[in-house]
Amino acid sequence: MAKKKTAPDLHWLYEAAVQNVDTDLDFAKRVYSKHWKRKPLTVREDFCGTAKLACRWVARNKKNEAWGIDFHQPTLDWGVEYNVAELSDEQRQRLHLICGDVLEARTPKVDMALALNFSFCVFKQRDTLRHYFKTVAKSLNDEGVFVMDIYGGTESVMAKNDDVREIPGFTTPDGVEISDFDYLWEQAKYNPITHHTTCHIHFKVPGHGSINKAFTYDWRLWTLPELQEILLEAGFSKADVYLHDFDDDGESDETFRLRKTCENAQGWIAYVVGIR
Ligand SMILES: C[S@@+](CC[C@H](N)C(=O)[O-])C[C@H]1O[C@@H](n2cnc3c(N)ncnc32)[C@H](O)[C@@H]1O
């Protein structure tokens, strides 16, 4: 196939650099089965963007069903064009995409709700976050879990904090070849008084140059105790924190364990789980 020079679509770069939907789904399933002694079948992906995780869920098992919610129609449309297009007709019947606000959208009750890549940090007021958690709790079956993730550590509370990773290249379905590229996470602003932060994702793709501020987020960086407290205030019976350890190179070992205490580190990512 002839090499195309078209600029890579940002969603391809984002999905390759940021998302690992199988790791997230495996984790959520493990926690679900630990609490409820059965396999989960239904999933709600909040802030679903391109709905990669919801699509993966319905592709994994013919009994699985998923709802994805995002209020940005163009991103959902991209997901339909590329991720939903990979599904069979039968799998598509078990996938439901809703263009709407996660604070208001209604779905049938599900076994697992997921809000990943820190997306809930758009809610900066405690009342709004509690309202969101209550909405999620109402959307869960009596045997249900809510999984979200959050980052922290000493570097996360620095005004300027950069993290660069090399991401393996790939070819998109429409034939755009992307070589190994750089993903840069920049925490451009951080206000210790409010924990409000502005972060950018930049990419550097050989042959295509630098793509600055591909994505920008204005968030409140919530802390682990705040998230646990607000989950309980919203009616969850239990709120747990799962953290990874570090390998010899100081990288995450990608194995998340239930923790009550841990040593702080420069940077960590945790799953926070609300049990219905
Ligand atoms: C950081 S992306 C997350 C994409 C993907 N789910 C992931 O895990 O990487 C955040 C997404 O949340 C959506 N979003 C932000 N606020 C929202 C809200 N109140 N209701 C629904 N979607 C929202 C944005 O349109 C965007 O697609």
CSV table of C-alpha atoms and ligand atoms in Angstrom, one decimal:
chain,number,residue,atom,x,y,z
A,1,MET,CA,0.0,0.0,0.0
A,2,ALA,CA,1.4,3.5,-0.9
A,3,LYS,CA,2.5,5.5,2.1
A,4,LYS,CA,0.1,8.4,2.7
A,5,LYS,CA,1.3,11.7,4.0
A,6,THR,CA,-2.1,12.7,5.5
A,7,ALA,CA,-1.7,14.1,9.0
A,8,PRO,CA,-2.7,11.4,11.5
A,9,ASP,CA,-6.1,11.8,13.1
A,10,LEU,CA,-5.7,12.9,16.7
A,11,HIS,CA,-8.0,10.2,18.0
A,12,TRP,CA,-5.7,7.5,16.7
A,13,LEU,CA,-2.8,9.0,18.5
A,14,TYR,CA,-4.9,9.4,21.7
A,15,GLU,CA,-6.2,5.9,21.7
A,16,ALA,CA,-2.7,4.4,21.1
A,17,ALA,CA,-1.0,6.6,23.7
A,18,VAL,CA,-3.6,6.9,26.5
A,19,GLN,CA,-6.0,4.0,26.4
A,20,ASN,CA,-5.6,0.4,27.4
A,21,VAL,CA,-9.2,-0.8,27.5
A,22,ASP,CA,-8.4,-4.4,28.0
A,23,THR,CA,-6.4,-3.6,31.2
A,24,ASP,CA,-9.3,-1.5,32.4
A,25,LEU,CA,-11.9,-4.1,31.6
A,26,ASP,CA,-9.9,-6.9,33.1
A,27,PHE,CA,-9.4,-4.9,36.3
A,28,ALA,CA,-13.1,-4.0,36.6
A,29,LYS,CA,-14.1,-7.6,36.0
A,30,ARG,CA,-11.7,-8.9,38.6
A,31,VAL,CA,-13.0,-6.5,41.2
A,32,TYR,CA,-16.6,-7.2,40.2
A,33,SER,CA,-16.2,-11.0,40.6
A,34,LYS,CA,-14.5,-10.5,43.9
A,35,HIS,CA,-17.5,-8.7,45.4
A,36,TRP,CA,-20.4,-10.3,43.7
A,37,LYS,CA,-19.2,-13.9,42.9
A,38,ARG,CA,-20.6,-13.7,39.3
A,39,LYS,CA,-19.5,-12.3,36.0
A,40,PRO,CA,-20.6,-8.8,35.0
A,41,LEU,CA,-22.5,-8.6,31.7
A,42,THR,CA,-23.5,-4.9,31.3
A,43,VAL,CA,-21.2,-1.9,31.2
A,44,ARG,CA,-21.7,1.9,31.2
A,45,GLU,CA,-18.8,3.9,29.8
A,46,ASP,CA,-19.1,7.5,31.0
A,47,PHE,CA,-17.2,10.2,29.1
A,48,CYS,CA,-16.8,7.5,26.4
A,49,GLY,CA,-15.3,9.7,23.7
A,50,THR,CA,-14.7,7.3,20.8
A,51,ALA,CA,-16.3,4.5,22.8
A,52,LYS,CA,-13.3,2.2,22.4
A,53,LEU,CA,-14.0,0.5,25.7
A,54,ALA,CA,-17.7,0.0,25.1
A,55,CYS,CA,-17.0,-1.5,21.7
A,56,ARG,CA,-14.4,-3.8,23.2
A,57,TRP,CA,-16.8,-5.0,25.9
A,58,VAL,CA,-19.5,-6.1,23.4
A,59,ALA,CA,-16.8,-7.8,21.2
A,60,ARG,CA,-15.5,-9.8,24.1
A,61,ASN,CA,-18.6,-11.9,24.8
A,62,LYS,CA,-21.9,-12.4,23.0
A,63,LYS,CA,-23.8,-11.9,26.3
A,64,ASN,CA,-22.1,-8.5,27.0
A,65,GLU,CA,-24.0,-5.2,26.4
A,66,ALA,CA,-22.7,-1.7,26.7
A,67,TRP,CA,-23.8,1.9,26.9
A,68,GLY,CA,-21.5,4.8,26.1
A,69,ILE,CA,-22.2,8.4,27.0
A,70,ASP,CA,-20.4,11.5,25.8
A,71,PHE,CA,-21.8,15.0,25.0
A,72,HIS,CA,-19.4,15.7,22.1
A,73,GLN,CA,-21.2,14.4,18.9
A,74,PRO,CA,-18.1,14.7,16.6
A,75,THR,CA,-16.0,12.4,18.9
A,76,LEU,CA,-18.9,9.9,19.0
A,77,ASP,CA,-19.2,10.1,15.2
A,78,TRP,CA,-15.5,9.2,14.9
A,79,GLY,CA,-16.0,6.3,17.2
A,80,VAL,CA,-18.9,5.1,15.0
A,81,GLU,CA,-16.8,5.4,11.9
A,82,TYR,CA,-13.8,3.5,13.2
A,83,ASN,CA,-14.5,1.6,16.4
A,84,VAL,CA,-18.2,0.6,15.9
A,85,ALA,CA,-17.3,-0.2,12.2
A,86,GLU,CA,-15.1,-3.0,13.4
A,87,LEU,CA,-18.0,-4.8,15.1
A,88,SER,CA,-20.3,-7.3,13.5
A,89,ASP,CA,-24.0,-6.4,13.1
A,90,GLU,CA,-24.9,-8.7,16.0
A,91,GLN,CA,-22.3,-7.0,18.3
A,92,ARG,CA,-23.6,-3.5,17.3
A,93,GLN,CA,-27.1,-4.5,18.5
A,94,ARG,CA,-25.6,-4.8,22.0
A,95,LEU,CA,-23.9,-1.3,21.9
A,96,HIS,CA,-25.8,1.9,22.7
A,97,LEU,CA,-24.2,5.3,22.3
A,98,ILE,CA,-25.9,8.3,23.9
A,99,CYS,CA,-25.0,11.9,23.1
A,100,GLY,CA,-25.6,13.6,26.4
A,101,ASP,CA,-24.3,14.9,29.7
A,102,VAL,CA,-23.3,12.1,32.1
A,103,LEU,CA,-25.1,14.1,34.8
A,104,GLU,CA,-28.4,13.7,33.1
A,105,ALA,CA,-28.3,10.7,30.7
A,106,ARG,CA,-30.4,7.8,31.7
A,107,THR,CA,-29.4,4.2,31.0
A,108,PRO,CA,-30.8,0.8,32.1
A,109,LYS,CA,-29.2,-0.5,35.2
A,110,VAL,CA,-25.8,-2.0,34.6
A,111,ASP,CA,-23.3,-4.2,36.5
A,112,MET,CA,-20.2,-1.9,36.0
A,113,ALA,CA,-19.9,1.8,35.3
A,114,LEU,CA,-16.4,3.2,34.3
A,115,ALA,CA,-15.2,6.8,34.2
A,116,LEU,CA,-11.6,6.6,33.0
A,117,ASN,CA,-8.6,8.8,32.2
A,118,PHE,CA,-9.6,11.2,35.0
A,119,SER,CA,-12.5,12.5,33.0
A,120,PHE,CA,-14.7,13.2,36.1
A,121,CYS,CA,-12.1,15.9,37.1
A,122,VAL,CA,-14.1,18.2,34.9
A,123,PHE,CA,-16.4,18.5,37.9
A,124,LYS,CA,-14.7,21.1,40.1
A,125,GLN,CA,-17.4,21.5,42.8
A,126,ARG,CA,-17.9,18.9,45.5
A,127,ASP,CA,-21.7,19.2,45.1
A,128,THR,CA,-21.4,18.5,41.4
A,129,LEU,CA,-19.1,15.5,41.8
A,130,ARG,CA,-21.4,14.1,44.5
A,131,HIS,CA,-24.4,14.6,42.2
A,132,TYR,CA,-22.5,12.7,39.4
A,133,PHE,CA,-21.6,9.8,41.8
A,134,LYS,CA,-25.3,9.6,42.8
A,135,THR,CA,-26.3,9.5,39.2
A,136,VAL,CA,-23.8,6.6,38.7
A,137,ALA,CA,-25.0,4.8,41.8
A,138,LYS,CA,-28.6,5.0,40.5
A,139,SER,CA,-27.5,3.5,37.2
A,140,LEU,CA,-26.0,0.4,38.8
A,141,ASN,CA,-27.7,-2.9,39.7
A,142,ASP,CA,-27.8,-3.8,43.4
A,143,GLU,CA,-24.7,-5.9,42.5
A,144,GLY,CA,-22.7,-3.2,40.9
A,145,VAL,CA,-19.3,-1.5,40.9
A,146,PHE,CA,-18.1,1.9,39.7
A,147,VAL,CA,-14.5,2.1,38.6
A,148,MET,CA,-12.6,5.4,38.0
A,149,ASP,CA,-9.0,6.3,37.9
A,150,ILE,CA,-6.9,9.2,39.3
A,151,TYR,CA,-3.3,10.3,39.3
A,152,GLY,CA,-1.2,11.8,42.0
A,153,GLY,CA,2.2,11.9,43.7
A,154,THR,CA,4.7,14.6,44.5
A,155,GLU,CA,5.1,15.7,40.9
A,156,SER,CA,1.4,16.0,40.3
A,157,VAL,CA,1.3,19.0,42.6
A,158,MET,CA,4.0,20.9,40.8
A,159,ALA,CA,3.2,23.9,38.7
A,160,LYS,CA,5.0,22.5,35.7
A,161,ASN,CA,5.3,18.8,35.2
A,162,ASP,CA,6.1,17.0,31.9
A,163,ASP,CA,6.1,13.4,31.1
A,164,VAL,CA,7.3,12.0,27.7
A,165,ARG,CA,6.7,8.4,26.5
A,166,GLU,CA,7.5,6.7,23.2
A,167,ILE,CA,4.5,5.0,21.7
A,168,PRO,CA,4.9,2.1,19.2
A,169,GLY,CA,3.8,3.0,15.6
A,170,PHE,CA,0.9,1.5,13.8
A,171,THR,CA,-1.1,1.8,10.5
A,172,THR,CA,-4.6,3.2,10.7
A,173,PRO,CA,-7.4,1.3,8.8
A,174,ASP,CA,-7.4,4.1,6.2
A,175,GLY,CA,-3.8,3.4,5.4
A,176,VAL,CA,-2.0,6.2,7.3
A,177,GLU,CA,1.4,4.8,8.5
A,178,ILE,CA,2.4,6.2,11.9
A,179,SER,CA,6.0,5.5,13.1
A,180,ASP,CA,6.9,5.3,16.7
A,181,PHE,CA,5.9,8.6,18.1
A,182,ASP,CA,6.3,10.7,21.3
A,183,TYR,CA,3.4,11.4,23.6
A,184,LEU,CA,3.9,14.3,26.0
A,185,TRP,CA,1.7,15.0,29.0
A,186,GLU,CA,2.2,18.6,30.2
A,187,GLN,CA,0.7,19.9,33.5
A,188,ALA,CA,0.9,23.5,32.5
A,189,LYS,CA,-0.9,25.1,35.5
A,190,TYR,CA,-1.6,23.9,39.0
A,191,ASN,CA,-3.1,26.0,41.7
A,192,PRO,CA,-2.4,24.5,45.2
A,193,ILE,CA,-5.2,26.6,46.7
A,194,THR,CA,-8.0,25.1,44.5
A,195,HIS,CA,-6.2,22.0,43.0
A,196,HIS,CA,-7.4,23.4,39.6
A,197,THR,CA,-5.0,22.3,36.9
A,198,THR,CA,-4.6,22.8,33.1
A,199,CYS,CA,-3.0,19.9,31.2
A,200,HIS,CA,-2.2,19.5,27.6
A,201,ILE,CA,-1.4,16.4,25.5
A,202,HIS,CA,1.2,17.0,22.7
A,203,PHE,CA,2.4,14.6,20.1
A,204,LYS,CA,5.6,14.5,18.1
A,205,VAL,CA,5.1,12.2,15.1
A,206,PRO,CA,8.0,11.5,12.7
A,207,GLY,CA,7.1,12.8,9.2
A,208,HIS,CA,4.3,14.9,10.7
A,209,GLY,CA,6.2,17.1,13.2
A,210,SER,CA,4.9,18.4,16.5
A,211,ILE,CA,1.2,18.5,17.2
A,212,ASN,CA,1.0,20.9,20.2
A,213,LYS,CA,-2.0,21.0,22.5
A,214,ALA,CA,-3.7,18.2,20.7
A,215,PHE,CA,-6.0,17.9,23.7
A,216,THR,CA,-6.4,20.3,26.7
A,217,TYR,CA,-8.1,19.6,30.0
A,218,ASP,CA,-9.2,22.1,32.7
A,219,TRP,CA,-9.7,20.0,35.7
A,220,ARG,CA,-9.7,19.8,39.5
A,221,LEU,CA,-7.2,17.3,40.6
A,222,TRP,CA,-9.2,15.4,43.3
A,223,THR,CA,-7.4,13.6,46.0
A,224,LEU,CA,-7.9,9.9,47.1
A,225,PRO,CA,-9.5,10.8,50.4
A,226,GLU,CA,-11.9,13.2,48.8
A,227,LEU,CA,-13.0,10.7,46.2
A,228,GLN,CA,-13.6,8.0,48.8
A,229,GLU,CA,-15.5,10.4,51.1
A,230,ILE,CA,-17.7,11.6,48.2
A,231,LEU,CA,-18.4,8.1,47.0
A,232,LEU,CA,-19.7,7.2,50.5
A,233,GLU,CA,-21.7,10.5,50.7
A,234,ALA,CA,-23.3,9.6,47.3
A,235,GLY,CA,-24.6,6.3,48.7
A,236,PHE,CA,-21.9,3.7,47.8
A,237,SER,CA,-21.5,1.2,50.6
A,238,LYS,CA,-17.7,1.0,50.2
A,239,ALA,CA,-14.9,2.9,48.5
A,240,ASP,CA,-11.6,1.2,47.8
A,241,VAL,CA,-8.3,2.3,46.4
A,242,TYR,CA,-6.1,0.0,44.2
A,243,LEU,CA,-2.5,1.1,43.5
A,244,HIS,CA,0.3,-0.4,41.5
A,245,ASP,CA,3.9,-1.0,42.6
A,246,PHE,CA,7.1,0.0,40.8
A,247,ASP,CA,9.5,-2.2,38.9
A,248,ASP,CA,13.3,-2.0,39.1
A,249,ASP,CA,13.2,0.9,36.5
A,250,GLY,CA,10.8,2.9,38.6
A,251,GLU,CA,7.9,2.2,36.2
A,252,SER,CA,4.5,1.0,37.2
A,253,ASP,CA,4.3,-2.8,37.4
A,254,GLU,CA,0.7,-2.4,36.1
A,255,THR,CA,-0.6,-4.8,38.8
A,256,PHE,CA,-3.2,-3.0,40.9
A,257,ARG,CA,-3.6,-4.1,44.5
A,258,LEU,CA,-6.1,-3.1,47.2
A,259,ARG,CA,-4.3,-0.7,49.5
A,260,LYS,CA,-5.0,0.9,52.9
A,261,THR,CA,-1.6,2.6,53.1
A,262,CYS,CA,1.3,3.2,50.7
A,263,GLU,CA,4.4,5.3,50.4
A,264,ASN,CA,4.0,8.4,48.3
A,265,ALA,CA,5.9,8.5,45.0
A,266,GLN,CA,6.7,11.0,42.3
A,267,GLY,CA,3.8,9.8,40.2
A,268,TRP,CA,1.2,7.1,40.5
A,269,ILE,CA,-2.2,6.2,39.0
A,270,ALA,CA,-4.9,4.6,41.2
A,271,TYR,CA,-8.2,2.9,40.5
A,272,VAL,CA,-10.9,4.1,42.9
A,273,VAL,CA,-13.8,1.7,43.2
A,274,GLY,CA,-17.2,2.4,44.6
A,275,ILE,CA,-19.2,-0.7,45.6
A,276,ARG,CA,-22.9,-0.3,45.3
B,1,LIG,C1,-10.5,12.6,28.6
B,1,LIG,S1,-11.7,12.2,27.4
B,1,LIG,C2,-12.0,10.5,27.8
B,1,LIG,C3,-12.0,9.6,26.6
B,1,LIG,C4,-12.0,8.1,26.9
B,1,LIG,N1,-13.2,7.7,27.6
B,1,LIG,C5,-10.8,7.7,27.7
B,1,LIG,O1,-11.0,7.0,28.7
B,1,LIG,O2,-9.7,8.1,27.4
B,1,LIG,C6,-13.0,13.1,28.1
B,1,LIG,C7,-14.4,13.0,27.3
B,1,LIG,O3,-15.4,13.4,28.2
B,1,LIG,C8,-16.4,14.1,27.5
B,1,LIG,N2,-17.1,14.9,28.5
B,1,LIG,C9,-16.7,15.9,29.3
B,1,LIG,N3,-17.6,16.3,30.1
B,1,LIG,C10,-18.7,15.5,29.9
B,1,LIG,C11,-20.1,15.5,30.4
B,1,LIG,N4,-20.4,16.3,31.4
B,1,LIG,N5,-20.9,14.6,29.9
B,1,LIG,C12,-20.6,13.8,28.9
B,1,LIG,N6,-19.3,13.8,28.3
B,1,LIG,C13,-18.4,14.6,28.8
B,1,LIG,C14,-15.6,14.9,26.4
B,1,LIG,O4,-16.4,15.2,25.3
B,1,LIG,C15,-14.5,13.9,26.1
B,1,LIG,O5,-14.8,13.1,25.0
